[in-house]
Amino acid sequence: FTPHWIYCAMATESPSLLQLKEGLLLSFKECSERGLTYSANWAIELASSIETEQLPSIPEIERSPLFQSEYTQFCLGKSLYDLHEFKRAAYVLQNCKSNEAFFLRSYSTFLAGEKMKEDSLVDVIGPDHDGSIKNTELLSLKRDLAKREIDNQLDGYGYYLYGVVLRELEAVDEARKMLLRATHLSPLLWSAWKELGKLCEDREMLYSLDVPQHWLRDFFLAEASLELQLMDDSLAYYSNLSLVGFGASSYVNSQLAVVHYHKKDFAESETMFECVRKLDPYKITSLDIYSNVLFVMEKLPELSRLAQEVVKVEKYCSESCIVLGNFYGLHGDHEKAIVYFRRAVRLNRHDHSAWVLLGHEYMELRNCTMAIEAYCKGIGWCLLHR
């Protein structure tokens, strides 16, 4: 049974599929030039899944005269950003004034600070240690963003970054306000919606947010509901999105598979993951959860085949390591499973589920001390994530 209010929330005016595609293509272009690769990929993957007639023209971004005058310098900064030379990128853009250049300079500065923070964490450590190491650029970024806001010069992308900076400074209420502002000014900026969802504490807060009445709102409510473990709500949204034009999206189908996994409907989750594999056979995202499904169902041949496939695509990423860890764990080789789960947490120490799986394998070897340590780190990261 799906509560009536869910369907009421979905009952926003829907644009045509062609309009959806044009909007997503425009978002792809805007996010790409600002270095927001995750949002750009999310937008273009959804756009490519929409089956419509041929576009009458390729959507173009409106340019200000100021940006046009800075275009060469902006391109130089973007090329350095693409090479992950973030400090150089920020330096060459320091005198640029356009919104596009200001965002790229500020975001480059933020990522330079994040890189320095990560470099300080040489070994795998728990969240109790991680909290003492901060991004040293946050306060200066906050000052720059606040000044630009006072001067009424922040666009949606600037408000998104302002929200991220405030969140990192643990000013959660202010961060939420800035991210809300970002969704109103740039409703197709998926990163702003996603970060806003992470700051929702419960269902009441989620549905009380004054978000824009935009079609992307359904994607936001679907993912935020999943984050809050509101599985029936999330399933209703993703199922609806699949029916209204996104049925061929590997993202939507992956999310449906994840929802069914959390609802412990493992057979349906396996079916959905297989659908995703057919749509996008080289997609690694969420395959760690697929391996959990196969582990619980004790499907060793299928898990073995999945492990062989991920090794051929990308062996050294956290998702692949979890797939391999689950395979060796189900095979009974717990020491080798521990090797891969430890590698997974080295590659992504924020993944609380990987810490928990590592703890399970230590328990199989009756190593209670190491198991407790892994479980504690997993719980710590889970609390920090929420």
Coordinates of C-alpha atoms in Angstrom, one line a residue:
F1 CA 0.0 0.0 0.0
T2 CA 1.4 3.4 -1.0
P3 CA 0.1 6.4 1.0
H4 CA -2.0 8.8 -1.0
W5 CA 0.2 11.8 -0.2
I6 CA 3.1 10.2 -2.2
Y7 CA 1.0 10.3 -5.4
C8 CA -0.1 13.9 -4.5
A9 CA 3.6 14.9 -4.3
M10 CA 4.1 13.4 -7.7
A11 CA 1.3 15.2 -9.3
T12 CA 3.4 18.1 -10.5
E13 CA 3.0 19.4 -14.1
S14 CA 5.1 17.2 -16.3
P15 CA 7.0 18.6 -19.3
S16 CA 7.3 16.6 -22.5
L17 CA 10.1 14.0 -22.9
L18 CA 11.7 16.2 -25.5
Q19 CA 11.8 19.1 -23.0
L20 CA 13.3 16.8 -20.4
K21 CA 16.0 15.7 -22.8
E22 CA 16.8 19.3 -23.8
G23 CA 17.0 20.4 -20.1
L24 CA 19.3 17.4 -19.2
L25 CA 21.6 18.2 -22.2
L26 CA 21.9 21.8 -21.1
S27 CA 22.6 20.7 -17.5
F28 CA 25.3 18.3 -18.9
K29 CA 27.0 21.2 -20.7
E30 CA 26.9 23.5 -17.7
C31 CA 28.1 20.9 -15.2
S32 CA 30.9 19.7 -17.5
E33 CA 32.4 23.2 -18.0
R34 CA 32.3 23.7 -14.2
G35 CA 34.0 20.4 -13.5
L36 CA 31.0 18.8 -11.8
T37 CA 31.7 15.4 -13.5
Y38 CA 29.2 13.4 -11.4
S39 CA 26.3 15.6 -12.1
A40 CA 27.3 15.9 -15.7
N41 CA 27.4 12.1 -16.1
W42 CA 24.1 11.7 -14.2
A43 CA 22.4 14.2 -16.6
I44 CA 23.7 12.8 -19.8
E45 CA 23.0 9.2 -18.8
L46 CA 19.4 10.1 -18.1
A47 CA 19.2 12.1 -21.4
S48 CA 20.5 9.1 -23.4
S49 CA 17.8 6.8 -21.9
I50 CA 14.9 9.0 -23.1
E51 CA 13.5 7.8 -26.4
T52 CA 12.2 10.8 -28.3
E53 CA 12.1 12.3 -31.8
Q54 CA 15.3 14.0 -33.0
L55 CA 16.2 17.2 -31.3
P56 CA 15.3 20.3 -33.4
S57 CA 18.6 21.8 -32.3
I58 CA 21.4 21.3 -29.8
P59 CA 20.7 23.3 -26.6
E60 CA 23.1 26.2 -26.2
I61 CA 24.1 28.0 -23.0
E62 CA 23.5 31.8 -22.9
R63 CA 26.7 33.6 -22.4
S64 CA 27.3 36.9 -20.7
P65 CA 29.6 39.5 -22.3
L66 CA 31.8 39.3 -19.2
F67 CA 32.3 35.5 -19.6
Q68 CA 33.1 35.9 -23.3
S69 CA 35.8 38.4 -22.4
E70 CA 37.3 35.9 -20.0
Y71 CA 36.8 32.8 -22.1
T72 CA 40.4 32.1 -23.0
Q73 CA 41.5 32.4 -19.4
F74 CA 38.6 30.3 -18.3
C75 CA 39.6 27.5 -20.7
L76 CA 43.2 27.6 -19.4
G77 CA 41.8 27.2 -15.8
K78 CA 39.5 24.4 -16.9
S79 CA 42.4 22.5 -18.6
L80 CA 44.4 22.7 -15.4
Y81 CA 41.4 21.6 -13.4
D82 CA 41.0 18.5 -15.7
L83 CA 44.7 17.7 -15.0
H84 CA 43.9 17.9 -11.3
E85 CA 46.2 20.8 -10.9
F86 CA 43.7 22.6 -8.7
K87 CA 46.0 25.2 -7.2
R88 CA 47.2 26.2 -10.6
A89 CA 43.7 26.4 -11.9
A90 CA 42.6 28.6 -9.0
Y91 CA 45.7 30.9 -9.6
V92 CA 45.1 31.5 -13.3
L93 CA 41.4 32.3 -12.6
Q94 CA 42.1 34.7 -9.6
N95 CA 41.3 37.9 -11.6
C96 CA 38.2 36.6 -13.4
K97 CA 34.8 37.9 -12.4
S98 CA 32.2 35.9 -14.2
N99 CA 30.0 33.4 -12.4
E100 CA 31.5 30.5 -14.3
A101 CA 35.1 31.5 -13.6
F102 CA 34.3 32.3 -9.9
F103 CA 32.8 28.9 -9.4
L104 CA 35.6 27.0 -11.1
R105 CA 38.2 29.0 -9.1
S106 CA 36.4 28.4 -5.8
Y107 CA 35.7 24.7 -6.5
S108 CA 39.3 24.2 -7.5
T109 CA 40.4 25.8 -4.2
F110 CA 38.0 23.5 -2.3
L111 CA 39.3 20.4 -4.1
A112 CA 42.9 21.5 -3.5
G113 CA 42.0 21.6 0.3
E114 CA 40.3 18.2 0.1
K115 CA 43.4 16.7 -1.6
M116 CA 45.7 18.0 1.1
K117 CA 43.3 16.6 3.7
E118 CA 43.3 13.2 2.0
D119 CA 47.1 13.2 1.7
S120 CA 47.3 13.7 5.5
L121 CA 45.5 10.4 6.0
V122 CA 48.3 8.1 4.9
D123 CA 46.9 4.9 6.4
V124 CA 43.4 3.6 6.9
I125 CA 42.0 5.2 10.0
G126 CA 38.6 5.5 11.6
P127 CA 36.2 8.5 11.8
D128 CA 37.4 9.3 15.3
H129 CA 40.8 10.4 13.8
D130 CA 39.4 11.8 10.5
G131 CA 37.4 14.5 12.3
S132 CA 40.5 16.2 13.5
I133 CA 41.8 16.8 10.0
K134 CA 40.0 19.7 8.2
N135 CA 40.1 21.2 4.8
T136 CA 42.2 24.3 5.4
E137 CA 40.6 26.3 2.6
L138 CA 37.0 26.3 4.1
L139 CA 37.2 29.6 6.0
S140 CA 38.6 31.6 3.1
L141 CA 36.0 30.1 0.8
K142 CA 33.3 30.9 3.2
R143 CA 34.4 34.6 3.3
D144 CA 34.6 34.8 -0.6
L145 CA 31.2 33.2 -1.0
A146 CA 29.6 35.3 1.7
K147 CA 30.9 38.5 0.1
R148 CA 29.6 37.5 -3.3
E149 CA 26.2 36.7 -1.8
I150 CA 26.0 40.1 -0.1
D151 CA 26.8 41.7 -3.5
N152 CA 24.0 39.6 -5.0
Q153 CA 26.4 37.9 -7.5
L154 CA 25.9 34.3 -6.5
D155 CA 24.2 32.0 -9.0
G156 CA 22.8 28.5 -8.3
Y157 CA 26.2 26.9 -8.7
G158 CA 27.7 29.3 -6.2
Y159 CA 25.0 28.6 -3.7
Y160 CA 25.6 24.9 -4.1
L161 CA 29.3 25.3 -3.3
Y162 CA 28.4 27.6 -0.4
G163 CA 26.1 24.9 1.0
V164 CA 28.9 22.3 0.7
V165 CA 31.4 24.6 2.5
L166 CA 29.0 25.3 5.3
R167 CA 28.2 21.6 5.6
E168 CA 31.9 20.9 6.0
L169 CA 32.1 23.6 8.7
E170 CA 29.1 21.8 10.4
A171 CA 26.8 24.7 9.9
V172 CA 24.1 22.4 8.8
D173 CA 21.0 24.7 9.1
E174 CA 22.7 27.4 7.0
A175 CA 24.0 24.8 4.5
R176 CA 20.5 23.5 4.0
K177 CA 19.3 27.1 3.3
M178 CA 22.0 27.6 0.7
L179 CA 21.3 24.3 -1.0
L180 CA 17.6 25.0 -1.2
R181 CA 18.5 28.4 -2.8
A182 CA 20.6 26.5 -5.3
T183 CA 17.8 24.2 -6.3
H184 CA 15.5 27.2 -7.0
L185 CA 18.1 29.0 -9.1
S186 CA 19.5 26.0 -10.9
P187 CA 16.9 23.2 -10.7
L188 CA 18.8 20.9 -13.0
L189 CA 21.9 20.9 -10.8
W190 CA 21.6 17.3 -9.4
S191 CA 24.5 17.8 -7.0
A192 CA 22.6 20.4 -5.1
W193 CA 19.5 18.2 -4.7
K194 CA 21.7 15.2 -3.7
E195 CA 23.6 17.2 -1.0
L196 CA 20.3 18.6 0.3
G197 CA 18.9 15.1 0.7
K198 CA 21.9 14.1 2.8
L199 CA 21.0 16.9 5.3
C200 CA 17.4 15.7 5.8
E201 CA 17.0 14.1 9.2
D202 CA 13.6 12.5 8.9
R203 CA 10.5 12.2 6.7
E204 CA 8.9 15.3 8.3
M205 CA 11.9 17.4 7.4
L206 CA 12.1 16.0 3.9
Y207 CA 8.5 16.8 3.0
S208 CA 8.5 20.2 4.7
L209 CA 11.4 21.5 2.5
D210 CA 10.4 24.4 0.2
V211 CA 11.9 22.8 -2.9
P212 CA 10.9 24.0 -6.4
Q213 CA 8.0 22.3 -8.1
H214 CA 10.3 20.9 -10.8
W215 CA 10.2 17.4 -12.3
L216 CA 13.6 16.7 -10.7
R217 CA 11.9 16.9 -7.4
D218 CA 10.7 13.3 -7.8
F219 CA 14.3 12.1 -8.3
F220 CA 15.2 14.0 -5.2
L221 CA 12.4 12.5 -3.1
A222 CA 13.2 9.0 -4.4
E223 CA 16.9 9.2 -3.4
A224 CA 16.3 11.1 -0.1
S225 CA 13.7 8.5 0.9
L226 CA 16.3 5.7 0.2
E227 CA 18.8 7.5 2.3
L228 CA 16.3 7.8 5.2
Q229 CA 15.3 4.1 4.8
L230 CA 11.8 5.0 3.7
M231 CA 11.8 2.1 1.2
D232 CA 8.1 2.0 0.3
D233 CA 8.2 5.7 -0.5
S234 CA 11.4 5.3 -2.5
L235 CA 10.0 2.4 -4.4
A236 CA 6.9 4.3 -5.4
Y237 CA 8.9 7.2 -6.8
Y238 CA 11.4 5.1 -8.7
S239 CA 8.7 2.9 -10.1
N240 CA 6.8 6.0 -11.3
L241 CA 9.9 7.4 -12.9
S242 CA 10.5 4.2 -14.7
L243 CA 7.0 4.3 -16.1
V244 CA 7.0 7.9 -17.3
G245 CA 10.0 7.8 -19.5
F246 CA 13.1 6.6 -17.6
G247 CA 12.5 2.8 -17.9
A248 CA 15.7 2.4 -20.0
S249 CA 17.9 4.3 -17.5
S250 CA 20.6 2.2 -15.8
Y251 CA 20.6 4.7 -12.9
V252 CA 16.8 4.3 -12.2
N253 CA 17.0 0.5 -12.6
S254 CA 20.1 0.4 -10.3
Q255 CA 18.2 2.4 -7.7
L256 CA 15.2 0.1 -7.9
A257 CA 17.5 -2.9 -7.4
V258 CA 19.0 -1.3 -4.3
V259 CA 15.6 -0.5 -2.9
H260 CA 14.5 -4.1 -3.4
Y261 CA 17.7 -5.3 -1.6
H262 CA 17.0 -3.1 1.4
K263 CA 13.4 -4.4 1.4
K264 CA 15.0 -7.9 1.5
D265 CA 13.3 -8.9 -1.8
F266 CA 16.5 -10.4 -3.0
A267 CA 15.0 -12.3 -6.0
E268 CA 13.5 -9.0 -7.4
S269 CA 16.8 -7.2 -6.7
E270 CA 18.7 -9.8 -8.6
T271 CA 16.4 -9.5 -11.5
M272 CA 16.8 -5.7 -11.6
F273 CA 20.6 -5.9 -11.3
E274 CA 20.6 -8.3 -14.3
C275 CA 18.5 -5.8 -16.2
V276 CA 21.1 -3.1 -15.4
R277 CA 23.9 -5.5 -16.6
K278 CA 22.2 -5.9 -19.9
L279 CA 21.6 -2.2 -20.3
D280 CA 25.1 -1.2 -19.2
P281 CA 27.5 -4.2 -18.9
Y282 CA 30.5 -2.2 -17.8
K283 CA 28.8 -0.2 -15.1
I284 CA 30.6 -0.8 -11.7
T285 CA 28.4 1.4 -9.5
S286 CA 26.2 -0.6 -7.1
L287 CA 27.7 -3.9 -8.1
D288 CA 29.0 -4.2 -4.5
I289 CA 25.3 -4.4 -3.4
Y290 CA 24.6 -6.9 -6.2
S291 CA 27.3 -9.1 -4.8
N292 CA 25.7 -8.8 -1.3
V293 CA 22.5 -10.1 -2.9
L294 CA 24.2 -13.1 -4.5
F295 CA 26.1 -13.7 -1.2
V296 CA 22.8 -13.8 0.8
M297 CA 21.2 -16.1 -1.8
E298 CA 24.4 -18.3 -1.7
K299 CA 24.7 -18.2 -5.5
L300 CA 28.4 -19.0 -5.8
P301 CA 28.6 -19.6 -9.6
E302 CA 26.9 -16.3 -10.3
L303 CA 29.1 -14.5 -7.8
S304 CA 32.2 -16.0 -9.3
R305 CA 31.1 -14.9 -12.8
L306 CA 30.5 -11.3 -11.5
A307 CA 33.9 -11.3 -9.7
Q308 CA 35.7 -12.3 -13.0
E309 CA 33.8 -9.6 -14.9
V310 CA 34.6 -6.7 -12.5
V311 CA 38.3 -7.6 -12.5
K312 CA 38.3 -7.2 -16.3
V313 CA 36.6 -3.8 -16.0
E314 CA 38.3 -2.1 -13.0
K315 CA 40.0 -4.3 -10.5
Y316 CA 41.2 -1.5 -8.1
C317 CA 38.1 0.3 -7.0
S318 CA 36.2 -0.2 -3.8
E319 CA 33.1 -1.8 -5.4
S320 CA 35.2 -4.4 -7.2
C321 CA 37.1 -5.2 -4.0
I322 CA 33.8 -5.8 -2.2
V323 CA 32.6 -8.1 -5.0
L324 CA 35.8 -10.1 -4.7
G325 CA 35.6 -10.1 -0.9
N326 CA 32.1 -11.5 -1.0
F327 CA 33.1 -14.1 -3.5
Y328 CA 36.0 -15.4 -1.3
G329 CA 33.9 -15.1 1.8
L330 CA 31.2 -17.3 0.3
H331 CA 33.9 -19.7 -1.0
G332 CA 35.1 -20.1 2.5
D333 CA 38.5 -18.4 2.0
H334 CA 38.0 -15.8 4.7
E335 CA 41.7 -14.7 4.9
K336 CA 41.6 -13.7 1.2
A337 CA 38.2 -12.1 1.7
I338 CA 39.8 -9.9 4.5
V339 CA 42.5 -8.8 2.1
Y340 CA 40.0 -7.5 -0.4
F341 CA 37.7 -5.9 2.2
R342 CA 40.7 -4.1 3.7
R343 CA 41.6 -2.9 0.3
A344 CA 38.1 -1.7 -0.2
V345 CA 38.2 0.5 3.0
R346 CA 41.6 1.8 2.0
L347 CA 40.1 2.9 -1.3
N348 CA 37.0 4.3 0.3
R349 CA 37.2 4.5 4.1
H350 CA 33.8 6.3 4.2
D351 CA 32.0 3.1 3.1
H352 CA 30.5 1.9 6.3
S353 CA 29.1 -1.3 4.7
A354 CA 32.7 -2.4 3.7
W355 CA 33.8 -2.0 7.3
V356 CA 30.9 -4.1 8.5
L357 CA 31.7 -6.9 5.9
L358 CA 35.3 -6.8 7.1
G359 CA 34.1 -7.3 10.6
H360 CA 32.0 -10.3 9.5
E361 CA 35.0 -12.0 8.0
Y362 CA 37.1 -11.4 11.1
M363 CA 34.3 -13.0 13.1
E364 CA 34.5 -16.1 10.8
L365 CA 38.2 -16.4 11.9
R366 CA 37.2 -15.8 15.6
N367 CA 39.2 -12.7 15.7
C368 CA 36.8 -10.7 17.9
T369 CA 39.2 -7.8 18.6
M370 CA 39.7 -6.9 14.9
A371 CA 36.0 -7.6 14.3
I372 CA 34.9 -5.1 17.0
E373 CA 37.3 -2.5 15.6
A374 CA 35.9 -2.9 12.1
Y375 CA 32.3 -2.7 13.4
C376 CA 33.0 0.4 15.4
K377 CA 34.6 2.1 12.4
G378 CA 31.6 1.1 10.3
I379 CA 29.1 2.5 12.8
G380 CA 31.2 5.7 13.1
W381 CA 31.2 6.3 9.4
C382 CA 27.5 5.6 9.2
L383 CA 26.8 8.2 11.9
L384 CA 29.0 10.7 10.2
H385 CA 27.2 10.1 6.9
R386 CA 23.8 10.7 8.5

